[in-house]
PDB file of C-alpha atoms in Angstrom:
ATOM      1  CA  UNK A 288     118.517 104.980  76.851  1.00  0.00           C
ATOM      2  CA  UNK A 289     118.525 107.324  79.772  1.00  0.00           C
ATOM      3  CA  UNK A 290     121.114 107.823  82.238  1.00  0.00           C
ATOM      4  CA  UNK A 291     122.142 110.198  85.023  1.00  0.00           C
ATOM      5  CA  UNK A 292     121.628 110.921  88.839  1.00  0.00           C
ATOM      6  CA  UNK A 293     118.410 112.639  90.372  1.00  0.00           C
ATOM      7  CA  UNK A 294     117.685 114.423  93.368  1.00  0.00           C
ATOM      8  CA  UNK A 295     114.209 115.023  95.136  1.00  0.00           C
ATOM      9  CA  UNK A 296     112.667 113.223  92.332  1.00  0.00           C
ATOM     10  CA  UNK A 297     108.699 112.098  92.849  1.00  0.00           C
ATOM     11  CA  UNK A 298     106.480 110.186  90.542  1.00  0.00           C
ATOM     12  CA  UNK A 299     102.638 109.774  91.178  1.00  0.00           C
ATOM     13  CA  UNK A 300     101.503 106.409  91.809  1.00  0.00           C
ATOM     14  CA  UNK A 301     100.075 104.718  88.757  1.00  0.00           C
ATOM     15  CA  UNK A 302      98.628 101.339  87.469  1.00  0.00           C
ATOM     16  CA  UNK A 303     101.933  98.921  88.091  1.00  0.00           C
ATOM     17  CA  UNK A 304     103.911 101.292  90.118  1.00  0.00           C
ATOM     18  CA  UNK A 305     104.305 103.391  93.268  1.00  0.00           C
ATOM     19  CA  UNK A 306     104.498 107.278  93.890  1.00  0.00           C
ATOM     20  CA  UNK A 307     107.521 108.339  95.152  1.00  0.00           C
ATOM     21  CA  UNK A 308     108.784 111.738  96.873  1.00  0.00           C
ATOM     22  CA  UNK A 309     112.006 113.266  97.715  1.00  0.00           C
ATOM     23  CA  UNK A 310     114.464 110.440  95.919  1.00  0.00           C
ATOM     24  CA  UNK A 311     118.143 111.221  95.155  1.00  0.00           C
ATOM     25  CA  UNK A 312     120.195 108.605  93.455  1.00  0.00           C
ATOM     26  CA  UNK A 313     121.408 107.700  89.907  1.00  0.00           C
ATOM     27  CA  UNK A 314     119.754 105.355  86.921  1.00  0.00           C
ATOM     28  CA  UNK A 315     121.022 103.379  84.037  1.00  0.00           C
ATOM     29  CA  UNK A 316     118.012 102.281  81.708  1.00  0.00           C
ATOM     30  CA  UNK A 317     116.559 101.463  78.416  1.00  0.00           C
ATOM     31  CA  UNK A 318     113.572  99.452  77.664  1.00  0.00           C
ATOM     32  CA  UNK A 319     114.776  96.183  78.337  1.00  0.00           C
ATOM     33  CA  UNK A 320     115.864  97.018  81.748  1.00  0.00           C
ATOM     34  CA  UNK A 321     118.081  98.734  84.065  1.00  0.00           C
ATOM     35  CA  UNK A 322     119.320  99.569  87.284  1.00  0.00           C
ATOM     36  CA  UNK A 323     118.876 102.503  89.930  1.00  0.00           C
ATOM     37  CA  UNK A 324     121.125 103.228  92.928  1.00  0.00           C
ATOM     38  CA  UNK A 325     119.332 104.942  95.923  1.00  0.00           C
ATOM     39  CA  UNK A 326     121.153 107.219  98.478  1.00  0.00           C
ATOM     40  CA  UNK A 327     118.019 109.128  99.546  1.00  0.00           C
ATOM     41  CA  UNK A 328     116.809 110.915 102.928  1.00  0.00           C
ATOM     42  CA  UNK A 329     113.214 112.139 103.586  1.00  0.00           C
ATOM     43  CA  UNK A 330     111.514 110.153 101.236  1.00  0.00           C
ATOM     44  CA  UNK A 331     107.735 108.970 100.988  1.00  0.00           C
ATOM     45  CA  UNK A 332     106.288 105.996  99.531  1.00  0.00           C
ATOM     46  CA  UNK A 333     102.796 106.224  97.833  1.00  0.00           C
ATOM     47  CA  UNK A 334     102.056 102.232  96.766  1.00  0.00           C
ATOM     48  CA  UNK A 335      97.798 102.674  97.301  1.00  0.00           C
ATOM     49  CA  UNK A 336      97.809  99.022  96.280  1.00  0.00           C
ATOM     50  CA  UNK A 337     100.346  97.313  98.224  1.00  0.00           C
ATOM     51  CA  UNK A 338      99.703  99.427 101.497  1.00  0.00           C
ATOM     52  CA  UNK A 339      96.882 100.883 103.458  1.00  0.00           C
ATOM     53  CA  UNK A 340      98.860 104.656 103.991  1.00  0.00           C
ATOM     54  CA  UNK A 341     101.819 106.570 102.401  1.00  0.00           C
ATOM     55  CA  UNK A 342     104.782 105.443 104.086  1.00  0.00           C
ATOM     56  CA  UNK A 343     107.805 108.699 105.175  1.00  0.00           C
ATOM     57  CA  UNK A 344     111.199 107.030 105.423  1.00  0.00           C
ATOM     58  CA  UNK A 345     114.253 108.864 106.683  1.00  0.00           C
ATOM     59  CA  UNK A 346     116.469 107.076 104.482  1.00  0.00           C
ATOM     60  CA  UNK A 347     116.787 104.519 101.912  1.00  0.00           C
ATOM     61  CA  UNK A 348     119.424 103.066 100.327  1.00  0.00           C
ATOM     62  CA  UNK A 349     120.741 100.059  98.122  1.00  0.00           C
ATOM     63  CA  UNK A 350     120.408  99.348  94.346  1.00  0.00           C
ATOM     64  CA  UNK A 351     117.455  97.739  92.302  1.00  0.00           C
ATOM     65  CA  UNK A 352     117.826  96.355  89.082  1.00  0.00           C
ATOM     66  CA  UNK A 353     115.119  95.401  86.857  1.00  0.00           C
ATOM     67  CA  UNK A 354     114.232  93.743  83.026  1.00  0.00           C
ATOM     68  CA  UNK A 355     111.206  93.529  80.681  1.00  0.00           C
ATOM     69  CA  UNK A 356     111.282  91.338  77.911  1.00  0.00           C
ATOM     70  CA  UNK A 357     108.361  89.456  76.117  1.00  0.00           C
ATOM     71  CA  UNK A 358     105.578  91.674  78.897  1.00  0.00           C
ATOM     72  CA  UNK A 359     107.538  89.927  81.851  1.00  0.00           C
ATOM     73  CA  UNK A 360     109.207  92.203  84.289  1.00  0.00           C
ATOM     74  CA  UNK A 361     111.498  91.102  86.552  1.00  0.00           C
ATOM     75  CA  UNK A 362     112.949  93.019  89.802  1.00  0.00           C
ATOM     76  CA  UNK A 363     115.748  92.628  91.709  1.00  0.00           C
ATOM     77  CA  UNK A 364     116.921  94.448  95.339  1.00  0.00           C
ATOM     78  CA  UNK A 365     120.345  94.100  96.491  1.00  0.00           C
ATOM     79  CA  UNK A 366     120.339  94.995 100.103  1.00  0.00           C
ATOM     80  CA  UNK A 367     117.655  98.127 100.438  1.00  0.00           C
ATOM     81  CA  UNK A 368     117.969  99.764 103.585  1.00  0.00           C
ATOM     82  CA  UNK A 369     115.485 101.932 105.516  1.00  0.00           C
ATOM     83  CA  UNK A 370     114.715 103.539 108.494  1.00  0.00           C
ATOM     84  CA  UNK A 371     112.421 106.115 109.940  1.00  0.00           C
ATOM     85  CA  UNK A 372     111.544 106.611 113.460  1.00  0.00           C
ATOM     86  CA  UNK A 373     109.392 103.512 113.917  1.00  0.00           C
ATOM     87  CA  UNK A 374     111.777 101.187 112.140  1.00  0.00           C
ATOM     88  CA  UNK A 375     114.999 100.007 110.737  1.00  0.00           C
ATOM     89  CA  UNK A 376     115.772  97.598 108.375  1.00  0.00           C
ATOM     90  CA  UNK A 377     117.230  95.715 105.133  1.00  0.00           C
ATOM     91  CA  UNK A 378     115.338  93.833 102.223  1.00  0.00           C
ATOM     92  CA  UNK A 379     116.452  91.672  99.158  1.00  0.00           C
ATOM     93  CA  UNK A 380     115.144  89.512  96.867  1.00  0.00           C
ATOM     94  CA  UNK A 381     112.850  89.317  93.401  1.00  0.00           C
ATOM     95  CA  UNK A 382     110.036  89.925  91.953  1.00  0.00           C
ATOM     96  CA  UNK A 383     108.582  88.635  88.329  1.00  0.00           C
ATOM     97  CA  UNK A 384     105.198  89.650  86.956  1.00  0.00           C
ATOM     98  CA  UNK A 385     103.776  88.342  83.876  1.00  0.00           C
ATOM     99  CA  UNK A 386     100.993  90.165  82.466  1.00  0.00           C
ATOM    100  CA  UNK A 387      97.204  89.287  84.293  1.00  0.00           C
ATOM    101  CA  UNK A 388      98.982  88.053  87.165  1.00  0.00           C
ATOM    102  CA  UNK A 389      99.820  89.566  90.390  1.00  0.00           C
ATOM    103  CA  UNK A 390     103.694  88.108  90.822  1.00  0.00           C
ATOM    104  CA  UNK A 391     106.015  85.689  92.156  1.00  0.00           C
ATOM    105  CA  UNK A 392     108.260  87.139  94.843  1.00  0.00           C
ATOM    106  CA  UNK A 393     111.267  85.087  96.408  1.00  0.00           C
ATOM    107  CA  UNK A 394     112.195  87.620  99.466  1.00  0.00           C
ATOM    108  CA  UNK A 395     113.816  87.872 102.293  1.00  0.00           C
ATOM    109  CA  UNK A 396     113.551  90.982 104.650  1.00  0.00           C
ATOM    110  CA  UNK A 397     115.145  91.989 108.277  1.00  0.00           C
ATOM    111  CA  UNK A 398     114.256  94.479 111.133  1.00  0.00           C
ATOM    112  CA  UNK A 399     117.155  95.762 113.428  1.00  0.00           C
ATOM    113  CA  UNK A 400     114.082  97.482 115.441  1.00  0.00           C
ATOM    114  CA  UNK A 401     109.804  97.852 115.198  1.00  0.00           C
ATOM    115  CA  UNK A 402     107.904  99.557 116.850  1.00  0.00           C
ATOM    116  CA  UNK A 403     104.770  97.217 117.598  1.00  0.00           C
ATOM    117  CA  UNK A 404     102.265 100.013 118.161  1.00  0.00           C
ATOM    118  CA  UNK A 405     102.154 100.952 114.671  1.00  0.00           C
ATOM    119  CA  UNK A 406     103.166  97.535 112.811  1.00  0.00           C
ATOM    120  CA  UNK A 407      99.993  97.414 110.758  1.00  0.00           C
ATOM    121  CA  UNK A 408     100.812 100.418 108.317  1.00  0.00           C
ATOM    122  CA  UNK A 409     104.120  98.414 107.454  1.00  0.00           C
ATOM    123  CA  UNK A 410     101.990  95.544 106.404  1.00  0.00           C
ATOM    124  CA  UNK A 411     100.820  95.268 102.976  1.00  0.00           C
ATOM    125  CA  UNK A 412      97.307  94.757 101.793  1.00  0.00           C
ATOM    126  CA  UNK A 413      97.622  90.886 100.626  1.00  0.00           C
ATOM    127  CA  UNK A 414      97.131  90.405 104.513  1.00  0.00           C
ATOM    128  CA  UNK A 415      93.666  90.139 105.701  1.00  0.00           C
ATOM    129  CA  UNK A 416      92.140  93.219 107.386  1.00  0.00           C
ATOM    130  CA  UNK A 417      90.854  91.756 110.280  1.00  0.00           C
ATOM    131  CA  UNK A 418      94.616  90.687 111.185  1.00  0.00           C
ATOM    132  CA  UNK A 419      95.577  94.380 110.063  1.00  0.00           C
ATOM    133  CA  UNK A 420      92.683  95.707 112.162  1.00  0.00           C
ATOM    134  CA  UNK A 421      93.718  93.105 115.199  1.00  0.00           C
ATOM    135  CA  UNK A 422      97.690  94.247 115.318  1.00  0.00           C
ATOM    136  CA  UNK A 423      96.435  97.604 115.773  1.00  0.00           C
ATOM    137  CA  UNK A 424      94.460  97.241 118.302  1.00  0.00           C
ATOM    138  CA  UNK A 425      96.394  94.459 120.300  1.00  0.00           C
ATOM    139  CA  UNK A 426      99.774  95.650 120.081  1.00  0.00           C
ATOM    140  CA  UNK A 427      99.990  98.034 122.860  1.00  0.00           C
ATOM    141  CA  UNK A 428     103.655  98.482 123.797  1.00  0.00           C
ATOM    142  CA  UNK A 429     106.906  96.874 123.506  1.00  0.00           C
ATOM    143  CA  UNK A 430     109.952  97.106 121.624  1.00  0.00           C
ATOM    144  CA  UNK A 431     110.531  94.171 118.240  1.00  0.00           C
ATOM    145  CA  UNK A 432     114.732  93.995 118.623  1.00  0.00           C
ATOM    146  CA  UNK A 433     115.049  91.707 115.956  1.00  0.00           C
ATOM    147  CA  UNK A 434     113.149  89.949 113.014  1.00  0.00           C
ATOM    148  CA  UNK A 435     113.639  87.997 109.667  1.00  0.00           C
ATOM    149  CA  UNK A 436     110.795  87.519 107.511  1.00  0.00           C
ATOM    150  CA  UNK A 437     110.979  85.334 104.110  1.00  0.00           C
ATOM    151  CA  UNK A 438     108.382  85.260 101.665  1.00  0.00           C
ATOM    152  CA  UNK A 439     108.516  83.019  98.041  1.00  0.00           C
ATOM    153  CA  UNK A 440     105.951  82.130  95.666  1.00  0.00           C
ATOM    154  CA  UNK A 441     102.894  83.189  93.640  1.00  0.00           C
ATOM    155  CA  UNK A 442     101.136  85.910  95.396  1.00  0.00           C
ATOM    156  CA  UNK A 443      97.944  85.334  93.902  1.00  0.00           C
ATOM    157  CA  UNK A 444      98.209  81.978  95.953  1.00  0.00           C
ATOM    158  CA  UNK A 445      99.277  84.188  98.985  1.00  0.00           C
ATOM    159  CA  UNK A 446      99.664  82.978 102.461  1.00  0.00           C
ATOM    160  CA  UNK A 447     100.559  79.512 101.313  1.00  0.00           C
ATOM    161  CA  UNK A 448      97.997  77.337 103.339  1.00  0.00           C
ATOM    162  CA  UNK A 449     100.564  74.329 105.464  1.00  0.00           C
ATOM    163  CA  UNK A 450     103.401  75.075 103.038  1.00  0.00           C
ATOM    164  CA  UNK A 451     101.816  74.819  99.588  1.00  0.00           C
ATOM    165  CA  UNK A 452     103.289  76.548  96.445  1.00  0.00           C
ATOM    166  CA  UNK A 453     104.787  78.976  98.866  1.00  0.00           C
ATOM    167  CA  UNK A 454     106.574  79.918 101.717  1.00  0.00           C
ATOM    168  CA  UNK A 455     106.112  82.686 104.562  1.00  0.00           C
ATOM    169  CA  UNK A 456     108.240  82.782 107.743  1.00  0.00           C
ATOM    170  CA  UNK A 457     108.479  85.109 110.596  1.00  0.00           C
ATOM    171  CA  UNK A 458     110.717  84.523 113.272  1.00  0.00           C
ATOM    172  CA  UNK A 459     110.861  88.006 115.886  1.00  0.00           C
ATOM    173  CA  UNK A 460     112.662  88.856 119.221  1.00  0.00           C
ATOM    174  CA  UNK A 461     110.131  91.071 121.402  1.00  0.00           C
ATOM    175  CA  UNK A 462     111.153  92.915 124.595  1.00  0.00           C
TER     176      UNK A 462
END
């Protein structure tokens, strides 16, 4: 069992998990589970398979909670907020992976504020490059106010053609 609080902790991104730098928090864990509470500022996020860059937040905050049993993990966020300079926002929501499979999420996210211009290194890789590619170079100026994205089902199945096994919803306020 491990316990305690951590500040500026960072982990190098490995098979299953991300690289972290510059986290401050606490965690409560054995190997069935546990749970870690995030209060951190100037952090980055290293995830080489779910996104195309590092990612440098400002701060993040909120609690996940997570449990392995029989190879099947299962994650849970309560309300994680971040922000940096070109966005602010809250997630929540699950994830379950069972071994030789990529995961079911079930998740809903918000954004107080985006900054189009640079949308396409906040979107992860399981969307196709061209539409990465085409964001980047369409997107020219603006200001997203408001947004609510859901996601839930099997990502190997991932976008969910007309509403199959899955569901993914974006519904934005430009100006």
């Amino acid at each position: 069992r491990v316990a305690g609080r951590f500040d500026d902790l960072g982990v190098r991104p490995g098979p299953g998990w991300p690289g972290v730098e510059g986290l401050d928090g606490s965690v409560d864990a054995s190997e069935k589970g546990g749970a870690i509470t995030l209060k951190t500022r100037e952090v980055l996020l290293d995830a080489p398979t779910v996104f195309s860059v590092p990612l440098a937040f400002d701060t993040i905050d909120g609690q996940v909670a997570w449990t392995l049993a029989k190879n099947r993990l299962e994650v849970k966020a309560t309300s994680l907020t971040f922000a940096n300079r070109d966005l602010a926002g809250n997630l929540g929501g699950t994830y379950q992976r069972d071994p030789g499979s990529p995961g079911v999420i079930d998740v809903n996210a918000s954004l107080a504020r985006l900054d189009p211009q640079v949308m396409g290194r906040y979107l992860p890789l399981v969307i196709e490059p061209d539409a990465r590619e085409w964001l980047d170079r369409s997107l020219l100026g603006g200001r997203l106010t408001g947004a609510r994205f859901k996601g839930k089902g099997a990502l190997a199945q991932f976008p969910w053609p007309g509403g199959k096994n899955g569901q993914f919803s974006v519904q934005a306020q430009l100006d």
